[in-house]
């Protein structure tokens, strides 16, 4: 991968929701490494769009709901 191994700074979007990958939660603290989307009544499957810190844009289609998905940056 070209970006950092944890994807810190990656912009992830599902439907109309956007999250930025970070572990910063406040002064001298951190949170879990990952992004979470509450999709409510969304219908599966969904499309996940990732803009990596390196500038690479990646689209992962047909992602089922209620899953933990690990996405690795494409070269």
PDB file of C-alpha atoms in Angstrom:
ATOM      1  CA  UNK A   1       0.000   0.000   0.000  1.00  0.00           C
ATOM      2  CA  UNK A   2       1.056   3.589  -0.528  1.00  0.00           C
ATOM      3  CA  UNK A   3      -0.756   5.066   2.486  1.00  0.00           C
ATOM      4  CA  UNK A   4      -0.053   4.284   6.131  1.00  0.00           C
ATOM      5  CA  UNK A   5      -0.937   0.727   7.134  1.00  0.00           C
ATOM      6  CA  UNK A   6      -3.890   1.756   9.337  1.00  0.00           C
ATOM      7  CA  UNK A   7      -5.454   3.996   6.710  1.00  0.00           C
ATOM      8  CA  UNK A   8      -5.407   7.014   9.039  1.00  0.00           C
ATOM      9  CA  UNK A   9      -6.857   9.939   7.099  1.00  0.00           C
ATOM     10  CA  UNK A  10      -8.827   7.822   4.634  1.00  0.00           C
ATOM     11  CA  UNK A  11     -12.259   9.223   3.711  1.00  0.00           C
ATOM     12  CA  UNK A  12     -14.865   6.441   3.680  1.00  0.00           C
ATOM     13  CA  UNK A  13     -18.435   6.890   2.442  1.00  0.00           C
ATOM     14  CA  UNK A  14     -21.504   4.660   2.372  1.00  0.00           C
ATOM     15  CA  UNK A  15     -24.732   6.077   0.918  1.00  0.00           C
ATOM     16  CA  UNK A  16     -24.818   9.715   2.093  1.00  0.00           C
ATOM     17  CA  UNK A  17     -22.655   9.137   5.201  1.00  0.00           C
ATOM     18  CA  UNK A  18     -18.955  10.017   5.331  1.00  0.00           C
ATOM     19  CA  UNK A  19     -16.362   9.103   7.972  1.00  0.00           C
ATOM     20  CA  UNK A  20     -12.664   9.937   8.217  1.00  0.00           C
ATOM     21  CA  UNK A  21     -10.462   7.137   9.562  1.00  0.00           C
ATOM     22  CA  UNK A  22      -8.820   8.317  12.786  1.00  0.00           C
ATOM     23  CA  UNK A  23      -7.926   6.975  16.195  1.00  0.00           C
ATOM     24  CA  UNK A  24      -7.947  10.418  17.837  1.00  0.00           C
ATOM     25  CA  UNK A  25     -10.774  10.886  20.315  1.00  0.00           C
ATOM     26  CA  UNK A  26      -9.523  13.794  22.379  1.00  0.00           C
ATOM     27  CA  UNK A  27      -6.540  15.086  24.258  1.00  0.00           C
ATOM     28  CA  UNK A  28      -4.123  12.247  25.094  1.00  0.00           C
ATOM     29  CA  UNK A  29      -6.646   9.546  24.204  1.00  0.00           C
ATOM     30  CA  UNK A  30      -7.609   7.291  21.330  1.00  0.00           C
ATOM     31  CA  UNK A  31     -10.428   5.131  20.026  1.00  0.00           C
ATOM     32  CA  UNK A  32     -10.718   1.850  18.133  1.00  0.00           C
ATOM     33  CA  UNK A  33      -9.184   1.704  14.668  1.00  0.00           C
ATOM     34  CA  UNK A  34     -12.068   1.549  12.252  1.00  0.00           C
ATOM     35  CA  UNK A  35     -15.082   3.415  10.945  1.00  0.00           C
ATOM     36  CA  UNK A  36     -18.679   2.535  11.788  1.00  0.00           C
ATOM     37  CA  UNK A  37     -21.814   3.297   9.787  1.00  0.00           C
ATOM     38  CA  UNK A  38     -25.314   3.104  11.232  1.00  0.00           C
ATOM     39  CA  UNK A  39     -27.409   2.437   8.148  1.00  0.00           C
ATOM     40  CA  UNK A  40     -30.802   2.014   9.773  1.00  0.00           C
ATOM     41  CA  UNK A  41     -33.296   0.808   7.189  1.00  0.00           C
ATOM     42  CA  UNK A  42     -30.822   0.692   4.297  1.00  0.00           C
ATOM     43  CA  UNK A  43     -31.205  -2.184   1.893  1.00  0.00           C
ATOM     44  CA  UNK A  44     -28.285  -4.483   1.168  1.00  0.00           C
ATOM     45  CA  UNK A  45     -25.964  -4.590  -0.579  1.00  0.00           C
ATOM     46  CA  UNK A  46     -24.286  -1.177  -0.348  1.00  0.00           C
ATOM     47  CA  UNK A  47     -21.324   0.443  -2.092  1.00  0.00           C
ATOM     48  CA  UNK A  48     -18.337   1.591  -0.046  1.00  0.00           C
ATOM     49  CA  UNK A  49     -16.117   4.348  -1.441  1.00  0.00           C
ATOM     50  CA  UNK A  50     -12.650   4.985  -0.009  1.00  0.00           C
ATOM     51  CA  UNK A  51     -10.348   7.906  -0.763  1.00  0.00           C
ATOM     52  CA  UNK A  52      -6.950   6.932   0.641  1.00  0.00           C
ATOM     53  CA  UNK A  53      -4.430   9.493   1.942  1.00  0.00           C
ATOM     54  CA  UNK A  54      -2.244   8.673  -1.084  1.00  0.00           C
ATOM     55  CA  UNK A  55      -4.999   9.951  -3.396  1.00  0.00           C
ATOM     56  CA  UNK A  56      -6.044   6.489  -4.599  1.00  0.00           C
ATOM     57  CA  UNK A  57      -9.831   6.146  -4.921  1.00  0.00           C
ATOM     58  CA  UNK A  58     -11.362   2.721  -4.442  1.00  0.00           C
ATOM     59  CA  UNK A  59     -14.927   1.437  -4.763  1.00  0.00           C
ATOM     60  CA  UNK A  60     -16.113  -1.810  -3.176  1.00  0.00           C
ATOM     61  CA  UNK A  61     -19.542  -2.865  -4.376  1.00  0.00           C
ATOM     62  CA  UNK A  62     -22.098  -5.355  -3.090  1.00  0.00           C
ATOM     63  CA  UNK A  63     -21.095  -5.110   0.582  1.00  0.00           C
ATOM     64  CA  UNK A  64     -23.632  -6.863   2.803  1.00  0.00           C
ATOM     65  CA  UNK A  65     -25.003  -5.146   5.905  1.00  0.00           C
ATOM     66  CA  UNK A  66     -24.126  -6.082   9.507  1.00  0.00           C
ATOM     67  CA  UNK A  67     -20.570  -7.044   8.606  1.00  0.00           C
ATOM     68  CA  UNK A  68     -17.050  -6.080   9.539  1.00  0.00           C
ATOM     69  CA  UNK A  69     -15.226  -5.449   6.276  1.00  0.00           C
ATOM     70  CA  UNK A  70     -11.476  -4.997   5.906  1.00  0.00           C
ATOM     71  CA  UNK A  71     -10.490  -3.034   2.823  1.00  0.00           C
ATOM     72  CA  UNK A  72      -6.868  -2.891   1.700  1.00  0.00           C
ATOM     73  CA  UNK A  73      -5.585  -0.121  -0.529  1.00  0.00           C
ATOM     74  CA  UNK A  74      -5.155  -1.142  -4.144  1.00  0.00           C
ATOM     75  CA  UNK A  75      -1.770  -0.486  -5.710  1.00  0.00           C
TER      76      UNK A  75
END
